[in-house]
Tab-separated table of C-alpha atoms and ligand atoms in Angstrom:
chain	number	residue	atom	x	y	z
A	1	UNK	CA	30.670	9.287	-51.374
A	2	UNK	CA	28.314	10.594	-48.886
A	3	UNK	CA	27.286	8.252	-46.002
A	4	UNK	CA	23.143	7.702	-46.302
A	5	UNK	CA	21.707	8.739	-43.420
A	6	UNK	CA	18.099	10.028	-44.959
A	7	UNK	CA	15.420	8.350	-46.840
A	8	UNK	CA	14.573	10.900	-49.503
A	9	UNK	CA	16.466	13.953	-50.775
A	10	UNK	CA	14.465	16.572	-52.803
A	11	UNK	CA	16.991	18.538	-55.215
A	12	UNK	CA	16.027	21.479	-56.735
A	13	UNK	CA	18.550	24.042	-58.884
A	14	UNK	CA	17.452	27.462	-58.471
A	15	UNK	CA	18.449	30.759	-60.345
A	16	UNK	CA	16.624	33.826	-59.561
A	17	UNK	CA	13.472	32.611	-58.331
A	18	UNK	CA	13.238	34.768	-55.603
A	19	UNK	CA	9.438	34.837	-56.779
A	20	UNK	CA	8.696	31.504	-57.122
A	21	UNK	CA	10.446	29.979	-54.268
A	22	UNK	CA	7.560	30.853	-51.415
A	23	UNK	CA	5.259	29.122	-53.658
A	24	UNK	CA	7.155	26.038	-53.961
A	25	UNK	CA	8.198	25.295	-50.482
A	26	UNK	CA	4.349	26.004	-49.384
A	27	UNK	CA	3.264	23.351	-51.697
A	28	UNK	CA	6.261	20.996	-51.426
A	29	UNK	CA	6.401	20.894	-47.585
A	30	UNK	CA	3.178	19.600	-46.672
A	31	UNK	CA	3.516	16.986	-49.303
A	32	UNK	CA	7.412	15.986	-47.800
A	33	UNK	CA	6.018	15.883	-43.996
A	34	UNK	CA	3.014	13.671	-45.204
A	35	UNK	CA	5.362	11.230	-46.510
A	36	UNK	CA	6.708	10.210	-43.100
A	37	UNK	CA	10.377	9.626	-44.074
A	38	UNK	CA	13.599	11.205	-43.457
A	39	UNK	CA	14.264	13.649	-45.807
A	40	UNK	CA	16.084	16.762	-46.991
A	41	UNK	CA	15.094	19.540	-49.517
A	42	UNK	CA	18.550	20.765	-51.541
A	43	UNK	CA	18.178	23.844	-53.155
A	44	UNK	CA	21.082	24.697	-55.052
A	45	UNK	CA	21.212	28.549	-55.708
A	46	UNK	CA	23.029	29.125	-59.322
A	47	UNK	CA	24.485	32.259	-58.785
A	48	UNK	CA	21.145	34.038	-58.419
A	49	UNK	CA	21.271	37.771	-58.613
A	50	UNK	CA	18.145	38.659	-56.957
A	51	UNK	CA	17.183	37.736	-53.099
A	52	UNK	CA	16.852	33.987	-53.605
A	53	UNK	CA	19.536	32.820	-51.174
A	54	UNK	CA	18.409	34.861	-48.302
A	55	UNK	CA	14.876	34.415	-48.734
A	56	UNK	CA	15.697	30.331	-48.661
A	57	UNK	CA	17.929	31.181	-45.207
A	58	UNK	CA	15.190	33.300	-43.722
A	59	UNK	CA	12.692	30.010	-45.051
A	60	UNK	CA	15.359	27.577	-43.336
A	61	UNK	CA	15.118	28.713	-40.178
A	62	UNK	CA	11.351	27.509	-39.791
A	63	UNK	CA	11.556	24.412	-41.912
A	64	UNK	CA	15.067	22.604	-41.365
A	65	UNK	CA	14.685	20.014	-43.310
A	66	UNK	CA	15.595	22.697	-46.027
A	67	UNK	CA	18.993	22.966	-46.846
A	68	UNK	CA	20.736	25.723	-48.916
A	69	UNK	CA	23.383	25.225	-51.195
A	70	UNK	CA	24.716	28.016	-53.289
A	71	UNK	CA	27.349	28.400	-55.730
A	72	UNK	CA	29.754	30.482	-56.693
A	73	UNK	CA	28.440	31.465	-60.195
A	74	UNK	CA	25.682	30.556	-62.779
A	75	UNK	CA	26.824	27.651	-64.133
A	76	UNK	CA	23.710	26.641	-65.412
A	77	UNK	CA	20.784	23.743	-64.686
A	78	UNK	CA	22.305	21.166	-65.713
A	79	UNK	CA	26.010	21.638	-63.341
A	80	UNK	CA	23.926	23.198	-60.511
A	81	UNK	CA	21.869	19.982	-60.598
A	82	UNK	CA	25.676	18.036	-60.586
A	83	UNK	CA	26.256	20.182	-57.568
A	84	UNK	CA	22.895	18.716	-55.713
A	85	UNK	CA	23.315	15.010	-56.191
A	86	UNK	CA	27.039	15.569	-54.729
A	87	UNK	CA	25.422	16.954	-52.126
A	88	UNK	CA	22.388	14.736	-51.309
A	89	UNK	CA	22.182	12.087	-48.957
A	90	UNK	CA	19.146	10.338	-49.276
A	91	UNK	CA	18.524	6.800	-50.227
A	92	UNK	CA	16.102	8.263	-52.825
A	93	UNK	CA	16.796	11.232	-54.931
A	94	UNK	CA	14.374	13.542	-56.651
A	95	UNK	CA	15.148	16.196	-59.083
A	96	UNK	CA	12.312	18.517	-59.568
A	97	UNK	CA	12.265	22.280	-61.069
A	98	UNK	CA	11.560	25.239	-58.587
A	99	UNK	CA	8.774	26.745	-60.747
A	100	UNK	CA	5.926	24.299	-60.132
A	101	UNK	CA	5.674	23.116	-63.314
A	102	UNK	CA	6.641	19.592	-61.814
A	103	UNK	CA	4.004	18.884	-59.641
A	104	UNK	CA	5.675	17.725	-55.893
A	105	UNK	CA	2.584	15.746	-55.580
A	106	UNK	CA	3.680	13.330	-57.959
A	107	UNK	CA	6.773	12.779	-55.730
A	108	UNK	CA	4.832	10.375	-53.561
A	109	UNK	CA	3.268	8.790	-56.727
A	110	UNK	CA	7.269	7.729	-57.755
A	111	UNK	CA	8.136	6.734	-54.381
A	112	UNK	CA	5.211	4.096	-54.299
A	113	UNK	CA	6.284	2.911	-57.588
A	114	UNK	CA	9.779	2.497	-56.921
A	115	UNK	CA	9.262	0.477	-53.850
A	116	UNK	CA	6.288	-1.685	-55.433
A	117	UNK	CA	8.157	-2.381	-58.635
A	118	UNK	CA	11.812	-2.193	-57.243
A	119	UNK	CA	12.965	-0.092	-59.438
A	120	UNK	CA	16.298	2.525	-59.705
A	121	UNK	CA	14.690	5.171	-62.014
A	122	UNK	CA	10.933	6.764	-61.754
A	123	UNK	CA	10.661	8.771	-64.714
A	124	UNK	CA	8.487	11.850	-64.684
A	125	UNK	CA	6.593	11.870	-68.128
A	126	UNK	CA	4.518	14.768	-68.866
A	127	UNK	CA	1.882	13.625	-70.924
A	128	UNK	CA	0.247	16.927	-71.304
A	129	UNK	CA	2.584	20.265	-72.257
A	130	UNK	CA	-0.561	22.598	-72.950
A	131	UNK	CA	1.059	25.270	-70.289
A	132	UNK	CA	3.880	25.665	-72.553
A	133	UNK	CA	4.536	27.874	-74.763
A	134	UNK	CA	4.072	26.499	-78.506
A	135	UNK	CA	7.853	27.821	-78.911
A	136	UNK	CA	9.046	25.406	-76.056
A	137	UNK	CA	6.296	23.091	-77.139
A	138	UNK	CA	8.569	23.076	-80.889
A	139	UNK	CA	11.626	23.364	-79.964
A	140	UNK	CA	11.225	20.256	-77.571
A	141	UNK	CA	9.788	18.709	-80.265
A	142	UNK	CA	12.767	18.527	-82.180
A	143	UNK	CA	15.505	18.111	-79.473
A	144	UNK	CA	13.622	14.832	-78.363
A	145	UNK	CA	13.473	13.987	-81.912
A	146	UNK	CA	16.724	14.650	-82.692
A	147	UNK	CA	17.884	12.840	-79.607
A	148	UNK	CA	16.600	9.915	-80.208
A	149	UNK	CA	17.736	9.274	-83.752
A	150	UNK	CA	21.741	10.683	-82.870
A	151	UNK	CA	21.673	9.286	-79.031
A	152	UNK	CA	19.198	6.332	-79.201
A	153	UNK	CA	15.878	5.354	-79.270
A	154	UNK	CA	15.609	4.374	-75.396
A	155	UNK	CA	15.273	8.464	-74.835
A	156	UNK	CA	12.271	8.979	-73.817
A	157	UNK	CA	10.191	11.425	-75.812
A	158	UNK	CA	8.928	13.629	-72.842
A	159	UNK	CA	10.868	12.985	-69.893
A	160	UNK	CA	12.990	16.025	-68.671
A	161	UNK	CA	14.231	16.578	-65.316
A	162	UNK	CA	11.546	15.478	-62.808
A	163	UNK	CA	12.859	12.050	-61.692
A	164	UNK	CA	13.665	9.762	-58.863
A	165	UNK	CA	16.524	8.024	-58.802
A	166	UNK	CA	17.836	5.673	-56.192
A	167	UNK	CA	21.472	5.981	-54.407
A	168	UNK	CA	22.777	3.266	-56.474
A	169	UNK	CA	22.191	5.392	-59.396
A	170	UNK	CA	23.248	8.840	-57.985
A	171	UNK	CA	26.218	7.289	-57.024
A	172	UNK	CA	26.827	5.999	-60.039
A	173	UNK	CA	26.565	9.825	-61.829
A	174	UNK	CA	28.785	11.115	-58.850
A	175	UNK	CA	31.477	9.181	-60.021
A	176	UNK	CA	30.810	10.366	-63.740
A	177	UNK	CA	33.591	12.622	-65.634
A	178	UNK	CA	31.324	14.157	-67.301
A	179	UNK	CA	31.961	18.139	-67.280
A	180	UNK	CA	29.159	19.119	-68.981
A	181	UNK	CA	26.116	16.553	-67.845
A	182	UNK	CA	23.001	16.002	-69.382
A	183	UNK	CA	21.076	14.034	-66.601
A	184	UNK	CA	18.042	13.061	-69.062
A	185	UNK	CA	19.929	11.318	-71.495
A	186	UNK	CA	22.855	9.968	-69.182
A	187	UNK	CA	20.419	8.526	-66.830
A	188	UNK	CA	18.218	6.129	-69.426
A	189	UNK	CA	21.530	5.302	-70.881
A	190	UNK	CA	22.991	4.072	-67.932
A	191	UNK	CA	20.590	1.012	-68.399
A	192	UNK	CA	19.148	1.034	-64.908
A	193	UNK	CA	15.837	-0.650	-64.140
A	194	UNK	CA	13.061	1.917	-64.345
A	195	UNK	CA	9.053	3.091	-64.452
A	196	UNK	CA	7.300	6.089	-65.165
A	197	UNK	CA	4.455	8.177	-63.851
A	198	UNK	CA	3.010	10.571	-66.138
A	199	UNK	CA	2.016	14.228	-65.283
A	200	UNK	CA	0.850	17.749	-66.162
A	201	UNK	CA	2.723	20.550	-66.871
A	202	UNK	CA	1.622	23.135	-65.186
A	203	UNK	CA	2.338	26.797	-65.815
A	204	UNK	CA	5.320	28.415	-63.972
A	205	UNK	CA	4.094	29.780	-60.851
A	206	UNK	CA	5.655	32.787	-61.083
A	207	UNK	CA	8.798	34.862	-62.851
A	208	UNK	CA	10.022	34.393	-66.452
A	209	UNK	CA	11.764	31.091	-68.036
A	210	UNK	CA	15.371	30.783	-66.777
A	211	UNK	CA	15.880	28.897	-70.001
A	212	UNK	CA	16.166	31.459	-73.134
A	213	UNK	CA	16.958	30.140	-76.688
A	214	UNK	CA	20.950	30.576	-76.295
A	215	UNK	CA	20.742	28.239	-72.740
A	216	UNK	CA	18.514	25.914	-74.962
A	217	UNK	CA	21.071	25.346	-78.026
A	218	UNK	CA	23.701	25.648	-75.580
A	219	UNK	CA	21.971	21.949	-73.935
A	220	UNK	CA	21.386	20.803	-77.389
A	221	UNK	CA	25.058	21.063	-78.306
A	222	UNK	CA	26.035	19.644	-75.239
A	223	UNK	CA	23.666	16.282	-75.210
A	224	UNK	CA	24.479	16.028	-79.188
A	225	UNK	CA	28.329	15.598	-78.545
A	226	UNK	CA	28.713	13.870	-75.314
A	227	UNK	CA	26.853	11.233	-76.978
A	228	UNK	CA	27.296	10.734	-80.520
A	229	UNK	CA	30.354	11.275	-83.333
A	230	UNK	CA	27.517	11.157	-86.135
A	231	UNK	CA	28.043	14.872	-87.005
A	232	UNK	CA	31.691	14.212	-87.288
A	233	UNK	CA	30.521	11.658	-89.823
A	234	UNK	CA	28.162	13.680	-91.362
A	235	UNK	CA	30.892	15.992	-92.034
A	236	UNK	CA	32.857	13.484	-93.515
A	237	UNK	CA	29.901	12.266	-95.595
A	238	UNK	CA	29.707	16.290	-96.836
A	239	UNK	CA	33.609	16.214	-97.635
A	240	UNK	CA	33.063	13.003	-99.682
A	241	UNK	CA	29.892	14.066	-101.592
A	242	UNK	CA	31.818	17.640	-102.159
A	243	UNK	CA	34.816	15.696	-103.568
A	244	UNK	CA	32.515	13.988	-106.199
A	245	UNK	CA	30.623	17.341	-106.891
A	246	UNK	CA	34.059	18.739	-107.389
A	247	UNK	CA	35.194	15.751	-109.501
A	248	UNK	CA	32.787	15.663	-111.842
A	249	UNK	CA	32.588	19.638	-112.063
A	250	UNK	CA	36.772	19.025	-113.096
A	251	UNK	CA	35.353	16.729	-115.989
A	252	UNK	CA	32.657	19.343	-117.331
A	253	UNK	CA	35.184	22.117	-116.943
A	254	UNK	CA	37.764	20.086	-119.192
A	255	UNK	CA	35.553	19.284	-121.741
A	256	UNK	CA	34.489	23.245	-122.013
A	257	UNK	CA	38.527	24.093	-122.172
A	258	UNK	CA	38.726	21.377	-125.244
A	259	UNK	CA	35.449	23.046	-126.527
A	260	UNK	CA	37.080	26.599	-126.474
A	261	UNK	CA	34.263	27.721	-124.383
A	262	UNK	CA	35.876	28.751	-120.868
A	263	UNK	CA	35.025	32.681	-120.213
A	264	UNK	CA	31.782	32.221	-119.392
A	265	UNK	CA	31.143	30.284	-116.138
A	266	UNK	CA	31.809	33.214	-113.068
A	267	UNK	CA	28.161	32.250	-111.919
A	268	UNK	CA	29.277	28.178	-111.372
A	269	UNK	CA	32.476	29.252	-110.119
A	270	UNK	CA	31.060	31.835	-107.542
A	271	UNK	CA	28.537	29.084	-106.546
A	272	UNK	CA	31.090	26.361	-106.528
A	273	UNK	CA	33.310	28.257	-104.330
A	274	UNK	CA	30.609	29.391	-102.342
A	275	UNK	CA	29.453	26.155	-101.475
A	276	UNK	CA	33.068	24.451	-100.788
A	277	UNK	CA	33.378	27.283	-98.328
A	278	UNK	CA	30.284	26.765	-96.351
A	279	UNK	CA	30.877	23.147	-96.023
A	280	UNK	CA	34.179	23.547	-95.080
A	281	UNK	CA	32.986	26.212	-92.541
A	282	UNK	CA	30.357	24.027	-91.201
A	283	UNK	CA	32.616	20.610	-90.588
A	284	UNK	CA	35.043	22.625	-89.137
A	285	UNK	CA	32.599	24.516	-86.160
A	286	UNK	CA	31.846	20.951	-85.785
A	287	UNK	CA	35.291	19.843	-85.103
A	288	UNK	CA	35.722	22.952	-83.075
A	289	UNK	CA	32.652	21.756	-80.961
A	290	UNK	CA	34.199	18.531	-80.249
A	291	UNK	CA	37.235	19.864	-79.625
A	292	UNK	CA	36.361	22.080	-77.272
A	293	UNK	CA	34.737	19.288	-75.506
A	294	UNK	CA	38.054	17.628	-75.421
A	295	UNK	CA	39.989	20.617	-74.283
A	296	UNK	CA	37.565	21.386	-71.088
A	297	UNK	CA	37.642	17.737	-70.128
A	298	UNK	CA	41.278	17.779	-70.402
A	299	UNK	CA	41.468	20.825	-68.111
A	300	UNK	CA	39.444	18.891	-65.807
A	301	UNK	CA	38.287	21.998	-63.487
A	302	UNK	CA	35.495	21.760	-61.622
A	303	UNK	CA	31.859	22.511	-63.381
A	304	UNK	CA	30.699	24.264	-60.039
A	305	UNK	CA	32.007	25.531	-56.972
A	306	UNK	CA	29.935	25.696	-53.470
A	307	UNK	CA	30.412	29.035	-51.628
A	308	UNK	CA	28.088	28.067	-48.985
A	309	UNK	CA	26.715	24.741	-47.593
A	310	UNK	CA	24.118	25.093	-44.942
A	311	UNK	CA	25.296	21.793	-43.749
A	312	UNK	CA	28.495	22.454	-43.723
A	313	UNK	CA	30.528	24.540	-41.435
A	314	UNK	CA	29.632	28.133	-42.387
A	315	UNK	CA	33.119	29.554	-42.045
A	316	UNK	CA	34.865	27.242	-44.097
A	317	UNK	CA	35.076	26.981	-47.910
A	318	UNK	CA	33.826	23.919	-49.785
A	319	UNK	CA	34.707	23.228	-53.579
A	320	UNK	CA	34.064	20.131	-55.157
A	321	UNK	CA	36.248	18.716	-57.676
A	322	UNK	CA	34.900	16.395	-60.352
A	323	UNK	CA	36.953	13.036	-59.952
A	324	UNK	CA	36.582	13.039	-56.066
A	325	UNK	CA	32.926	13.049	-54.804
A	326	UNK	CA	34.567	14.074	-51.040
A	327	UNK	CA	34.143	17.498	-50.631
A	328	UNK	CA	37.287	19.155	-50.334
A	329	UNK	CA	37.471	21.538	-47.405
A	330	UNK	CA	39.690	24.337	-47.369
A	331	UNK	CA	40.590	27.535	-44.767
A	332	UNK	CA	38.830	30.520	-45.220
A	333	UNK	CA	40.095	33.537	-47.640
A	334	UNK	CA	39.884	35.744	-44.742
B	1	LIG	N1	17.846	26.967	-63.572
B	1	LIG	C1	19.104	26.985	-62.991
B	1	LIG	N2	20.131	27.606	-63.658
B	1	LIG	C2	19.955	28.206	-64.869
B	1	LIG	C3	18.664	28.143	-65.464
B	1	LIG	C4	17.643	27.515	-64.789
B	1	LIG	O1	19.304	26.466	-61.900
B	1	LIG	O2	20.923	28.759	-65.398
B	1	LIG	C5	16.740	26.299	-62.853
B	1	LIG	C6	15.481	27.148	-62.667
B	1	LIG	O3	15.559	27.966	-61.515
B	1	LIG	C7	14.398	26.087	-62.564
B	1	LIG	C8	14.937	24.976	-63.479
B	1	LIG	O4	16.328	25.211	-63.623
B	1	LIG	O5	14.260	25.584	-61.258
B	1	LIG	C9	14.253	24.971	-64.843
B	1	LIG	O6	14.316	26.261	-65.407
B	1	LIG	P1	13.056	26.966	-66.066
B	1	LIG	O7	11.820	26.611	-65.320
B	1	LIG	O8	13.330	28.436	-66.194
B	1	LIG	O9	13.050	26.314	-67.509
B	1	LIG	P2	11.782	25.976	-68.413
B	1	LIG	O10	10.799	25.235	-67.555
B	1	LIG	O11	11.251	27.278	-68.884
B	1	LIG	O12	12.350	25.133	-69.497
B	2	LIG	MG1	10.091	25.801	-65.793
């Protein structure tokens, strides 16, 4: 567990946003140095493949509160946001997105209310998503919907990843198994004391969405099976209502053998076997999905690797592994 020598910590995962990330530490800095605290700014490079690390070194070297962590590979948001609470040391932490569509502003704003109300969690809420796209708009639409009829209804319905969380909590996801985390639902369902402070979405300052369709199902999936087994009942609800279908379909096909009428009936057959197929097909992708779940977790390798710390040593190697929060240091390759 890391020792807390800093008041706030400021993560943010970035992949390719070589264009965005001038913007946001000219807006976030003054706002940090106003608060008067301790602090630290993580930015966890995902694997970028454009100039993002070495435009946040070159930035480092006049701001040095800013430190740079950057992985291996892009392992997406969610583990490159693992990676930064292993790494941050503050008393608070805040996760925020590098494109300015979280406000830093409203950073103070949760700070104030988690002293005044004494709470663990400060929820972002963004009460207005008019800078989204009516596609994103949608499609959140139904993932918070979904969520909170398979997960549970203490989801809230437009809180993402712009929170503040306090060491007790971080700590508390550190020591997590989870291999492939979904911070906004594990976080409310960890049951900590919390607030909110609402905000608008702005528009992203600059570059394209890091988040296409196939990264958004891929999070669906993901925060649909690490906490609920209702598709696996579903399926078993579909096997069960199939079995009836199929049952009384038995019936009506013996009655039309004792009638003498059985050549005609290729369309209900086709359909029957159709269907059985598709339902079988279905339940078992969603066994496989579970099952794969199972399989990574039982291979237990690490979600994320650090190639680079800028608080670390710089010729040294640093991998994390996910049941020990210590980094584990290792000799360099060459
Ligand atoms: N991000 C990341 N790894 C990825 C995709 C995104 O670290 O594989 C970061 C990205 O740089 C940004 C945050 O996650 O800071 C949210 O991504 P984005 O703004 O593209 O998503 P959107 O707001 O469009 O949902
Ligand atoms: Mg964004």
């Amino acid at each position: 567990m890391n020792v807390s020598s800093l008041d706030l910590s400021v993560v943010t995962p970035m992949y390719n946003e070589r264009e965005a990330v001038d913007h946001f530490v000219a807006r976030l800095r003054p706002v940090l140095d106003r608060l008067g605290l301790a602090y630290e700014v993580v930015a966890v490079d995902d694997g970028s493949r454009d100039a993002t690390v070495a435009r946040l070194l070159e930035l480092r070297a006049g701001w040095p509160q800013l430190r740079v962590v950057a992985l291996r590979r892009n392992v997406g948001h969610q583990a490159a946001l693992a990676a930064g609470l292993r790494s941050a040391r503050g008393d608070y932490v805040v996760s925020i997105d590098a494109d300015l569509q979280d406000p830093p502003e409203t950073i103070g704003d949760m700070l104030a209310v988690a002293r005044e109300k004494a709470v663990d969690v400060v929820y972002g809420v963004r009460h207005d998503r008019s800078s989204d796209t009516i596609f994103k708009r949608r499609t959140a639409g139904v993932y918070y919907w979904t969520m909170r009829r398979l997960v549970g209804p203490w989801v809230s319905d437009q809180a993402g990843d712009f929170r503040l969380m306090s060491r007790a909590v971080v700590d508390v996801l550190n020591d997590l198994p989870e291999q492939r985390p979904v911070y906004r639902l594990m976080v409310p369902s960890l049951g900590f004391s919390s607030a909110e402070v609402s905000y608008v979405r702005a528009e992203r300052v600059a570059g394209e969405t890091k988040y296409p369709l196939s990264k958004m199902i891929k999070l669906t999936l993901d925060s649909v099976t690490s906490f609920s087994a209702t598709p696996l009942r579903i399926a078993t609800w579909l096997g069960l209502l199939s079995f009836l279908l199929c049952l009384g379909l038995m019936v009506s096909a013996l009655v039309a053998w004792g009638l003498g009428a059985v050549v005609p009936g290729w369309t209900s057959l086709y359909v029957a076997v159709l269907l059985l197929g598709g339902v079988q097909l279905i339940c078992l992708g969603l066994l496989g999905e579970y099952i794969g779940r199972i399989y990574a977790a039982v291979q237990n390798r690490p979600p994320f690797l650090v190639a680079m710390d800028t608080e670390a040593a710089m010729d040294t190697e640093v991998a994390m592994d996910t049941d020990d929060a210590e980094p584990q240091i290792s000799l360099p390759q060459k």
